[in-house]
Coordinates of C-alpha atoms in Angstrom, one line a residue:
M28 CA -170.6 7.7 -43.6
S29 CA -169.1 5.8 -46.4
Q30 CA -165.4 6.1 -47.0
M31 CA -163.9 7.8 -50.1
P32 CA -160.4 8.2 -51.4
P33 CA -159.1 11.4 -49.5
P34 CA -159.6 14.7 -51.6
P35 CA -156.8 16.5 -53.4
P36 CA -155.2 19.2 -51.4
P37 CA -156.7 22.6 -51.3
P38 CA -155.5 25.5 -53.4
P39 CA -152.1 26.8 -51.6
L40 CA -154.0 30.3 -51.3
G41 CA -157.4 28.9 -50.0
W42 CA -160.7 29.3 -51.4
C43 CA -160.9 31.5 -54.5
L44 CA -164.2 33.1 -53.4
L45 CA -162.5 34.4 -50.2
A46 CA -160.1 35.9 -52.5
F47 CA -162.7 37.5 -54.5
S48 CA -164.5 39.0 -51.4
L49 CA -161.1 40.4 -50.3
L50 CA -160.7 41.8 -53.7
L51 CA -164.3 43.3 -53.4
G52 CA -163.6 44.7 -50.0
S53 CA -160.9 47.0 -51.7
F54 CA -163.5 47.8 -54.4
C55 CA -166.4 48.1 -52.6
F56 CA -166.4 46.9 -49.0
S57 CA -188.1 -0.4 -52.1
L58 CA -189.9 1.6 -49.9
E59 CA -190.6 -0.6 -46.9
S60 CA -186.6 -1.5 -46.8
A61 CA -185.9 2.3 -46.2
A62 CA -184.5 3.2 -42.7
L63 CA -187.0 4.3 -40.2
D64 CA -185.8 6.8 -37.4
S65 CA -188.4 6.9 -34.5
S66 CA -187.5 10.8 -34.2
A67 CA -188.4 11.4 -37.9
T68 CA -192.0 9.8 -37.5
D69 CA -193.6 13.1 -37.1
S70 CA -191.5 15.2 -39.1
L71 CA -192.9 17.2 -42.2
N72 CA -192.7 15.5 -45.5
V73 CA -190.4 17.3 -48.4
L74 CA -191.4 17.7 -52.2
L75 CA -188.4 19.6 -53.9
I76 CA -189.4 20.5 -57.5
I77 CA -186.4 21.5 -59.9
V78 CA -186.8 22.9 -63.1
D79 CA -184.2 23.0 -66.0
D80 CA -183.2 26.4 -67.5
L81 CA -186.2 27.9 -65.9
R82 CA -185.7 32.0 -65.5
P83 CA -188.4 33.9 -63.6
S84 CA -190.6 34.2 -66.6
L85 CA -193.8 33.5 -64.4
G86 CA -196.9 35.2 -63.6
C87 CA -195.9 35.4 -60.1
Y88 CA -192.8 37.3 -61.0
G89 CA -194.7 39.9 -62.7
D90 CA -194.7 38.5 -66.2
N91 CA -198.1 39.4 -67.9
L92 CA -197.5 37.4 -71.0
V93 CA -196.5 33.8 -69.5
R94 CA -199.4 31.7 -68.5
S95 CA -198.3 29.8 -65.3
P96 CA -201.5 29.7 -63.1
N97 CA -200.4 26.5 -61.3
I98 CA -197.0 27.9 -60.4
D99 CA -198.7 31.0 -59.4
Q100 CA -201.1 29.4 -57.2
L101 CA -198.1 27.8 -55.4
A102 CA -196.6 31.1 -55.3
S103 CA -200.2 32.5 -53.6
H104 CA -199.2 30.2 -50.6
S105 CA -195.7 30.5 -50.4
V106 CA -192.9 32.8 -49.7
L107 CA -191.3 34.0 -53.0
F108 CA -187.7 35.0 -53.2
Q109 CA -187.5 37.8 -55.9
N110 CA -183.8 37.8 -56.0
A111 CA -182.4 34.3 -56.1
F112 CA -179.3 33.3 -57.8
A113 CA -177.6 30.1 -59.1
Q114 CA -173.8 30.0 -58.3
Q115 CA -173.1 28.7 -61.8
A116 CA -175.3 29.1 -64.9
V117 CA -175.1 25.5 -66.3
C118 CA -176.7 22.5 -65.2
A119 CA -174.3 20.1 -63.7
P120 CA -171.9 22.5 -61.6
S121 CA -175.6 24.2 -60.3
R122 CA -176.9 21.3 -59.3
V123 CA -173.8 19.7 -57.5
S124 CA -173.5 23.1 -55.9
F125 CA -177.1 23.6 -54.4
L126 CA -177.5 19.9 -53.7
T127 CA -174.2 19.7 -51.6
G128 CA -174.7 23.2 -50.4
R129 CA -171.2 24.1 -51.6
R130 CA -169.8 26.7 -54.1
P131 CA -168.2 25.4 -57.7
D132 CA -164.7 26.7 -56.0
T133 CA -165.4 23.7 -53.4
T134 CA -167.2 21.0 -55.4
R135 CA -164.2 21.6 -58.1
L136 CA -167.0 21.1 -60.9
Y137 CA -167.2 23.8 -63.5
D138 CA -167.9 21.0 -66.3
F139 CA -169.5 17.8 -66.6
N140 CA -166.5 15.4 -66.2
S141 CA -166.0 14.7 -62.6
Y142 CA -167.6 13.1 -59.6
W143 CA -167.3 15.4 -56.5
R144 CA -166.8 12.6 -54.0
V145 CA -163.8 11.2 -55.9
H146 CA -162.6 14.9 -57.3
S147 CA -162.8 17.0 -54.4
G148 CA -164.3 15.7 -51.1
N149 CA -167.0 13.3 -49.8
F150 CA -169.4 16.0 -49.2
S151 CA -173.2 15.2 -48.0
T152 CA -176.0 15.9 -50.1
I153 CA -179.5 17.4 -49.2
P154 CA -181.3 13.9 -49.8
Q155 CA -178.3 12.0 -48.2
Y156 CA -178.8 14.1 -45.2
F157 CA -182.7 13.7 -44.7
K158 CA -182.0 9.7 -45.8
E159 CA -179.5 9.3 -42.7
N160 CA -182.3 11.3 -40.6
G161 CA -185.0 8.8 -41.0
Y162 CA -186.6 9.8 -44.3
V163 CA -187.4 7.9 -47.5
T164 CA -185.8 9.7 -50.2
M165 CA -186.8 9.3 -53.8
S166 CA -185.7 10.9 -57.2
V167 CA -187.9 11.4 -60.2
G168 CA -186.5 12.9 -63.5
K169 CA -183.6 15.1 -63.6
V170 CA -182.4 16.0 -60.4
F171 CA -178.9 15.4 -60.3
H172 CA -177.2 15.9 -63.7
P173 CA -176.9 12.5 -65.3
G174 CA -173.4 11.2 -66.2
I175 CA -170.1 11.2 -64.7
S176 CA -170.8 14.1 -62.5
S177 CA -173.2 12.1 -60.2
N178 CA -171.2 8.9 -60.8
H179 CA -173.6 7.6 -63.6
S180 CA -175.9 6.6 -60.8
D181 CA -177.5 10.2 -59.5
D182 CA -175.1 10.0 -56.6
S183 CA -176.7 6.4 -55.7
P184 CA -176.8 4.9 -53.2
Y185 CA -175.6 7.7 -51.0
S186 CA -178.6 10.0 -51.7
W187 CA -181.6 7.6 -52.6
S188 CA -183.3 4.9 -50.8
F189 CA -184.1 3.1 -54.2
P190 CA -182.8 3.8 -57.5
P191 CA -183.9 7.0 -59.2
Y192 CA -186.4 7.3 -61.7
H193 CA -185.6 8.3 -65.3
P194 CA -188.6 8.3 -67.8
S195 CA -188.3 6.0 -70.8
S196 CA -188.9 8.6 -73.3
E197 CA -186.2 10.7 -72.3
K198 CA -183.9 8.9 -74.8
Y199 CA -185.6 10.5 -77.6
E200 CA -185.0 14.2 -76.7
N201 CA -182.2 15.0 -79.0
T202 CA -183.3 12.6 -81.9
K203 CA -185.1 13.4 -85.0
T204 CA -188.7 13.7 -83.8
C205 CA -189.6 17.1 -84.9
R206 CA -191.6 17.5 -87.8
G207 CA -190.3 20.0 -90.3
Q208 CA -192.3 22.1 -93.0
D209 CA -190.9 19.5 -95.5
G210 CA -192.9 16.8 -93.6
K211 CA -189.6 15.2 -92.5
L212 CA -188.3 14.5 -89.1
H213 CA -185.6 16.6 -87.7
A214 CA -183.5 17.2 -84.5
N215 CA -184.7 20.8 -84.4
L216 CA -184.4 23.5 -81.6
L217 CA -188.1 24.5 -82.2
C218 CA -190.2 21.0 -81.6
P219 CA -193.8 21.3 -81.2
V220 CA -195.4 17.9 -81.3
D221 CA -198.3 15.8 -81.4
V222 CA -197.6 13.5 -78.3
A223 CA -199.8 10.8 -80.0
D224 CA -197.1 10.8 -83.1
V225 CA -194.1 10.7 -80.8
P226 CA -192.2 7.4 -79.6
E227 CA -193.9 5.7 -76.9
G228 CA -196.7 8.4 -77.2
T229 CA -195.7 10.7 -74.3
L230 CA -193.1 13.0 -73.1
P231 CA -190.6 12.7 -70.1
D232 CA -192.2 15.4 -67.9
K233 CA -195.6 13.7 -68.4
Q234 CA -193.8 10.5 -67.3
S235 CA -192.2 11.9 -64.2
T236 CA -195.1 13.3 -63.0
E237 CA -197.0 10.1 -63.2
E238 CA -194.4 8.5 -61.6
A239 CA -194.4 10.9 -58.8
I240 CA -197.6 10.7 -58.1
R241 CA -197.6 6.9 -57.9
L242 CA -194.7 7.4 -55.1
L243 CA -196.9 10.0 -53.4
E244 CA -199.8 7.5 -53.4
K245 CA -197.5 4.6 -52.0
M246 CA -196.0 7.0 -49.4
K247 CA -199.5 8.0 -48.1
T248 CA -199.5 4.9 -45.9
S249 CA -195.8 4.8 -45.0
A250 CA -194.9 5.2 -41.5
S251 CA -191.6 7.3 -42.4
P252 CA -191.7 10.6 -43.6
F253 CA -190.6 11.3 -47.4
F254 CA -188.2 13.4 -49.3
L255 CA -189.3 13.6 -53.1
A256 CA -187.1 15.3 -55.6
V257 CA -189.0 15.8 -59.0
G258 CA -186.9 17.2 -61.8
Y259 CA -188.7 18.4 -65.0
H260 CA -186.8 18.8 -68.3
K261 CA -188.9 21.6 -69.7
P262 CA -188.0 24.4 -70.8
H263 CA -184.5 23.0 -71.6
I264 CA -184.0 22.7 -75.2
P265 CA -185.0 21.4 -77.5
F266 CA -188.2 23.1 -77.1
R267 CA -190.3 19.7 -77.5
Y268 CA -193.7 20.1 -76.2
P269 CA -197.2 19.4 -77.1
K270 CA -198.3 21.8 -79.9
E271 CA -201.5 23.1 -78.5
F272 CA -199.4 25.3 -76.2
Q273 CA -198.1 27.2 -79.0
K274 CA -201.7 28.8 -79.3
L275 CA -201.4 30.5 -76.1
Y276 CA -198.5 32.8 -77.8
P277 CA -199.7 34.1 -81.0
L278 CA -196.3 35.2 -82.9
E279 CA -198.1 38.6 -83.2
N280 CA -198.0 39.0 -79.5
I281 CA -194.3 37.9 -79.0
T282 CA -191.7 40.9 -78.6
L283 CA -188.1 40.9 -79.2
A284 CA -185.9 41.1 -75.8
P285 CA -185.8 44.6 -74.8
D286 CA -182.0 44.8 -75.5
P287 CA -181.2 42.4 -78.2
Q288 CA -177.8 44.0 -79.2
V289 CA -174.7 42.9 -78.1
P290 CA -173.6 45.9 -75.8
D291 CA -170.7 47.9 -77.0
G292 CA -168.8 48.0 -73.6
L293 CA -169.1 44.0 -72.9
P294 CA -165.7 42.4 -72.7
P295 CA -165.7 39.5 -75.2
V296 CA -164.6 37.2 -72.3
A297 CA -168.0 37.8 -70.9
Y298 CA -170.1 36.7 -74.2
N299 CA -171.2 33.2 -74.2
P300 CA -171.7 32.0 -78.4
W301 CA -174.7 29.9 -77.6
M302 CA -173.0 26.8 -79.6
D303 CA -175.5 24.3 -78.5
I304 CA -178.4 26.4 -80.3
R305 CA -176.4 26.6 -83.5
E306 CA -176.1 22.5 -83.5
R307 CA -179.8 22.2 -84.1
E308 CA -181.0 21.5 -87.8
D309 CA -183.4 24.4 -87.9
V310 CA -180.7 26.8 -86.7
Q311 CA -178.0 25.6 -88.8
A312 CA -180.3 26.1 -91.8
L313 CA -180.4 29.8 -91.0
N314 CA -176.3 30.1 -91.6
I315 CA -175.8 32.4 -88.5
S316 CA -172.1 34.0 -88.2
V317 CA -169.9 32.7 -85.2
P318 CA -169.7 34.0 -82.5
Y319 CA -172.3 37.2 -82.4
G320 CA -174.9 36.1 -85.0
P321 CA -177.5 37.6 -84.7
I322 CA -180.3 35.2 -85.3
P323 CA -182.8 36.8 -87.5
V324 CA -185.7 38.7 -85.9
D325 CA -188.7 36.2 -87.1
F326 CA -186.8 33.3 -85.6
Q327 CA -186.0 35.2 -82.5
R328 CA -189.8 35.6 -81.8
K329 CA -190.3 31.8 -82.7
I330 CA -187.3 30.8 -80.2
R331 CA -189.1 33.0 -77.4
Q332 CA -192.6 31.7 -78.3
S333 CA -191.5 28.1 -77.9
Y334 CA -189.6 28.9 -74.7
F335 CA -192.8 30.6 -73.1
A336 CA -194.9 27.5 -74.8
S337 CA -192.6 25.0 -72.9
V338 CA -193.1 27.0 -69.4
S339 CA -196.8 26.6 -69.6
Y340 CA -196.7 22.9 -70.7
L341 CA -194.5 22.4 -67.6
D342 CA -196.7 24.5 -65.3
T343 CA -199.4 21.9 -66.3
E344 CA -197.3 18.9 -65.0
V345 CA -196.6 20.9 -61.8
G346 CA -200.2 21.5 -61.5
H347 CA -201.5 17.9 -61.8
L348 CA -198.5 16.8 -59.2
L349 CA -199.6 19.6 -56.5
S350 CA -203.4 18.6 -57.3
A351 CA -202.4 15.0 -56.6
L352 CA -200.6 16.0 -53.2
D353 CA -204.1 17.6 -52.4
D354 CA -206.1 14.9 -53.3
L355 CA -203.9 12.6 -51.1
H356 CA -204.4 14.9 -48.2
L357 CA -200.7 15.5 -47.9
T358 CA -200.5 19.4 -48.3
S359 CA -201.0 19.7 -44.7
N360 CA -197.6 18.0 -43.6
T361 CA -195.5 18.6 -46.8
I362 CA -193.1 21.5 -47.4
I363 CA -192.8 22.4 -51.0
A364 CA -189.7 24.1 -52.5
F365 CA -189.7 25.2 -56.2
T366 CA -186.7 26.4 -58.0
S367 CA -184.7 26.0 -60.9
D368 CA -180.9 25.4 -61.9
H369 CA -180.3 28.5 -63.4
G370 CA -182.0 31.1 -65.8
W371 CA -182.0 31.3 -69.8
A372 CA -181.2 34.4 -72.0
L373 CA -183.9 35.1 -74.5
G374 CA -182.0 37.5 -76.8
E375 CA -180.8 39.8 -74.2
H376 CA -177.4 41.3 -74.9
G377 CA -177.6 39.2 -78.2
E378 CA -177.3 36.1 -76.2
W379 CA -179.3 32.8 -75.9
A380 CA -179.1 30.0 -73.4
K381 CA -177.3 30.3 -70.1
Y382 CA -173.3 30.3 -69.7
S383 CA -172.7 33.8 -68.3
N384 CA -173.0 35.7 -65.1
F385 CA -175.8 38.2 -66.3
D386 CA -179.2 38.2 -64.2
V387 CA -180.9 36.5 -67.1
A388 CA -178.6 33.4 -66.7
T389 CA -178.0 33.3 -63.3
R390 CA -181.6 34.8 -61.7
V391 CA -184.0 31.8 -60.7
P392 CA -187.6 31.5 -59.3
L393 CA -187.3 30.2 -55.7
M394 CA -190.4 29.9 -53.5
F395 CA -191.2 27.7 -50.3
Y396 CA -194.7 26.5 -49.1
V397 CA -194.7 25.4 -45.4
P398 CA -197.9 24.3 -44.1
G399 CA -199.3 26.6 -41.4
K400 CA -196.5 29.1 -41.9
T401 CA -196.5 30.6 -45.3
A402 CA -200.5 29.8 -45.3
P403 CA -203.1 28.5 -43.0
L404 CA -203.4 24.9 -43.0
P405 CA -206.2 23.4 -45.2
G406 CA -209.4 23.1 -43.6
A407 CA -211.6 19.8 -44.0
G408 CA -212.4 19.1 -47.6
E409 CA -210.2 22.3 -48.7
K410 CA -207.9 21.9 -51.6
L411 CA -205.0 24.4 -51.8
F412 CA -203.8 23.2 -55.0
P413 CA -206.6 22.6 -57.6
Y414 CA -205.6 22.4 -61.1
Q415 CA -205.6 25.4 -63.1
D416 CA -206.2 25.3 -66.8
P417 CA -203.9 27.7 -68.5
F418 CA -206.1 27.5 -71.7
D419 CA -209.0 29.0 -69.1
S420 CA -209.0 32.6 -70.1
T421 CA -211.5 33.2 -67.4
S422 CA -209.4 32.4 -64.7
E423 CA -208.6 34.9 -62.2
L424 CA -205.2 36.2 -61.2
M425 CA -203.5 34.7 -58.3
D426 CA -202.7 36.7 -55.1
S427 CA -198.9 36.9 -55.1
G428 CA -198.3 35.6 -51.9
R429 CA -195.3 36.8 -49.8
H430 CA -192.3 38.3 -51.6
V431 CA -188.7 38.6 -50.1
M432 CA -186.6 41.4 -51.8
D433 CA -183.3 40.0 -49.9
L434 CA -180.6 38.7 -52.4
V435 CA -180.4 35.1 -51.6
E436 CA -178.4 32.0 -53.2
L437 CA -179.2 28.3 -54.3
V438 CA -176.6 27.0 -51.9
S439 CA -178.9 28.2 -49.1
L440 CA -181.5 25.3 -50.1
F441 CA -179.6 22.8 -48.0
P442 CA -179.7 24.5 -44.6
T443 CA -183.1 26.0 -45.3
L444 CA -185.0 22.5 -46.0
A445 CA -183.0 21.0 -43.1
G446 CA -184.2 23.7 -40.5
L447 CA -187.6 23.7 -41.9
S448 CA -187.9 20.0 -41.4
G449 CA -186.9 20.3 -37.8
L450 CA -183.5 18.6 -38.7
Q451 CA -180.5 20.2 -37.3
V452 CA -179.0 22.7 -39.6
P453 CA -175.5 21.9 -40.8
P454 CA -172.7 23.9 -39.3
R455 CA -170.8 26.6 -41.2
C456 CA -168.0 25.4 -43.5
P457 CA -164.6 26.1 -42.3
I458 CA -162.4 27.6 -45.0
P459 CA -161.1 25.3 -46.6
S460 CA -163.7 22.4 -46.2
F461 CA -162.7 19.8 -48.6
H462 CA -162.0 17.1 -45.5
V463 CA -165.4 17.9 -43.8
E464 CA -168.2 15.8 -45.1
L465 CA -171.2 17.6 -43.5
C466 CA -171.3 21.5 -43.6
R467 CA -172.8 24.3 -45.6
E468 CA -171.4 27.3 -47.4
G469 CA -175.0 28.9 -47.8
Q470 CA -176.9 30.8 -45.1
S471 CA -180.3 29.5 -44.1
L472 CA -183.3 31.4 -45.2
Q473 CA -185.5 30.2 -42.4
K474 CA -185.9 33.6 -40.9
H475 CA -187.9 34.8 -43.6
L476 CA -190.3 31.7 -43.2
Q477 CA -191.4 32.2 -39.7
L478 CA -194.7 33.6 -40.5
H479 CA -197.8 33.4 -38.5
D480 CA -199.9 36.5 -39.3
F481 CA -201.0 36.1 -43.0
E482 CA -202.7 39.7 -43.0
E483 CA -199.5 41.6 -42.9
D484 CA -197.4 43.2 -45.9
S485 CA -196.8 40.9 -48.5
Y486 CA -193.7 42.5 -49.5
F487 CA -190.9 41.7 -46.7
L488 CA -187.9 43.8 -47.2
G489 CA -185.7 42.7 -44.4
N490 CA -182.3 44.5 -45.2
P491 CA -181.3 43.8 -48.7
R492 CA -178.5 46.3 -48.7
E493 CA -176.9 43.8 -46.6
S494 CA -177.5 40.6 -48.9
I495 CA -175.4 39.5 -51.5
A496 CA -175.0 36.8 -54.2
Y497 CA -172.0 35.3 -55.7
S498 CA -171.9 33.4 -59.1
Q499 CA -169.0 32.3 -61.0
Y500 CA -168.2 31.3 -64.9
P501 CA -165.3 29.5 -66.6
R502 CA -163.8 30.5 -69.8
P503 CA -161.1 28.9 -72.1
A504 CA -159.8 32.3 -73.5
D505 CA -160.4 36.1 -73.8
F506 CA -162.5 35.8 -77.0
P507 CA -165.5 33.6 -77.9
Q508 CA -164.7 30.3 -79.4
W509 CA -166.3 26.9 -80.0
N510 CA -165.9 25.7 -76.3
S511 CA -166.6 29.2 -74.5
D512 CA -170.0 28.0 -73.1
K513 CA -168.9 24.7 -71.6
P514 CA -165.0 24.4 -71.6
S515 CA -163.7 21.3 -70.1
L516 CA -161.6 21.8 -66.7
K517 CA -158.1 21.2 -68.5
D518 CA -158.9 24.1 -70.8
I519 CA -160.3 26.6 -68.4
M520 CA -157.8 29.6 -68.4
I521 CA -160.2 32.5 -67.1
M522 CA -162.7 32.3 -64.1
G523 CA -165.3 35.1 -64.1
Y524 CA -166.2 35.9 -60.4
S525 CA -169.4 37.8 -59.9
I526 CA -171.0 39.8 -57.1
R527 CA -174.7 40.6 -57.0
T528 CA -175.9 43.2 -54.6
I529 CA -179.1 45.4 -54.3
D530 CA -177.4 48.1 -56.2
Y531 CA -174.9 46.4 -58.9
R532 CA -173.5 43.5 -60.4
Y533 CA -169.9 43.6 -60.3
T534 CA -167.7 40.8 -62.3
V535 CA -164.0 40.3 -62.5
W536 CA -162.6 38.1 -65.0
V537 CA -159.1 36.6 -63.8
G538 CA -156.5 33.9 -64.8
F539 CA -157.3 30.4 -63.4
N540 CA -154.9 27.6 -63.1
P541 CA -157.0 24.3 -63.6
A542 CA -154.3 22.2 -62.5
E543 CA -154.3 23.8 -59.0
F544 CA -158.0 25.1 -59.1
L545 CA -156.6 28.4 -58.3
A546 CA -157.7 32.0 -59.5
N547 CA -154.8 34.9 -59.8
F548 CA -156.8 38.1 -58.6
S549 CA -153.7 40.0 -59.8
D550 CA -154.0 38.8 -63.4
I551 CA -157.2 40.7 -64.4
H552 CA -158.6 40.2 -68.0
A553 CA -161.6 42.3 -67.7
G554 CA -164.3 43.6 -65.6
E555 CA -167.7 44.6 -65.6
L556 CA -169.8 46.8 -63.5
Y557 CA -173.5 47.4 -63.8
F558 CA -175.8 50.0 -61.6
V559 CA -179.2 48.1 -60.9
D560 CA -181.1 51.6 -60.7
S561 CA -179.8 53.2 -64.0
D562 CA -179.0 50.0 -65.9
P563 CA -181.4 47.3 -64.6
L564 CA -180.7 45.1 -67.9
Q565 CA -176.8 45.3 -67.5
D566 CA -176.2 47.0 -70.8
H567 CA -174.0 49.7 -70.0
N568 CA -170.6 48.5 -68.4
V569 CA -168.8 51.2 -66.5
Y570 CA -166.0 49.2 -65.2
N571 CA -163.6 51.0 -66.9
D572 CA -165.0 54.3 -66.2
S573 CA -164.7 53.5 -62.6
Q574 CA -160.8 52.6 -63.1
H575 CA -160.0 55.9 -64.8
G576 CA -162.3 58.3 -63.2
G577 CA -162.6 57.2 -59.5
L578 CA -165.0 55.0 -57.9
P579 CA -168.5 56.2 -57.4
H580 CA -169.2 57.2 -53.8
S581 CA -171.4 54.4 -53.1
L582 CA -168.7 52.0 -54.1
K583 CA -166.1 53.6 -51.9
P584 CA -164.8 51.3 -49.1

């Protein structure tokens, strides 16, 4: 492996999440030039699909409004994880975390402004590991977050066999390309477009699908196995999508979030003021008060409409990609993993966007298709993933496939994909692990995917009471301010560490020293405690009740 500058020394008190666990214990308990390794010639290929800002608003997750027939079809042949969580609900930290298999307190990336190989440690990535094991590794679209956090190169040359592909039309995403009611072009949040009228006559996700299919066609005749990561932009804001998808969601069918008010017991430090939403021209015109809003009800419905329409647009791109995989006869030897970097609030708790520790921001779709394991191998001439038209109202609902109820984390992607592909699963990381290039902080999910009897119960419970998911989010102050959503490292004064179990979500907001990367768990600024059974939407914070009235029996050590 390449030599990098030595990482900074670890925090004096070790890994912050270890301290959090102790606190919780007291609280609850070019393609041809790519390397070819002979041992990899019979390996399964990997197609990793990463979506930006996608919460589990999909038919396969029980959403009866959203039309997502192609993703639902993938789910019907996959194992689907009902309770998968990101480790930080913002793009760059989440992606660096799951692509390295390390938590944010190890990558030391909480913002967008550092490259982990220089700032923290020379950690291997998922594609790098596959590349070093004889795979041709390829990146299309938004896989790593672009910019400093991936060294302005998507971590090339370490992770990829040749330079990553970015759609040429990507540069127009935040420009004035949205035609308003005044007939002029604006940089709006809501941006349904006539694709023929936009610059270059296309959209980034369309270009990414086309490039991914082109690469699959080339790899069809390659002697090397491939690892292809495809990153889709939508439903990330702005909601710039083909306008015909709006027709799937008439405004009269769009409801508000079930809990659109800011909860009375929500600590101010926990609230994200959705500043990036406010920067859009159509939202600025609403003259919404900072930090709590609210957004006018009719505009809330329009935001939700455009988010769902963006999801259906994304679904068609996934459908075209998977149909091409079928046409190239690659579905019998290609693992497909599908996920998102984090969720997105659609008015729940009076919040929009990500930037929090709530389930709506941290919970993500996660599913794995493994040929011959999660579904029978396709027969001669059989297509597992024929394209499904979301506008076809006669299409039947897909079988939901296998569901796992255990709580899992995105840091599990690295060991899971390695194990499913027949590669050696990286060892567990020591604490601290800044000096260790190859290790993993998540557990492999492979035990959930060793399936051969396709007729047994479709819901796999495992032992969800033993599963746990950690997330965290930084804040610059105790009260919402202009940089609360995305504070730079130097401005982080508080870190919210959150634990999610099958029974509850518990979050503690503690003092944080950004110079030492050190959380002070004796300096508690606020806490949150929500019980899943009685408060599934996380609206009734009983943290103070538990402090003053004693712990509920279920949370006693």
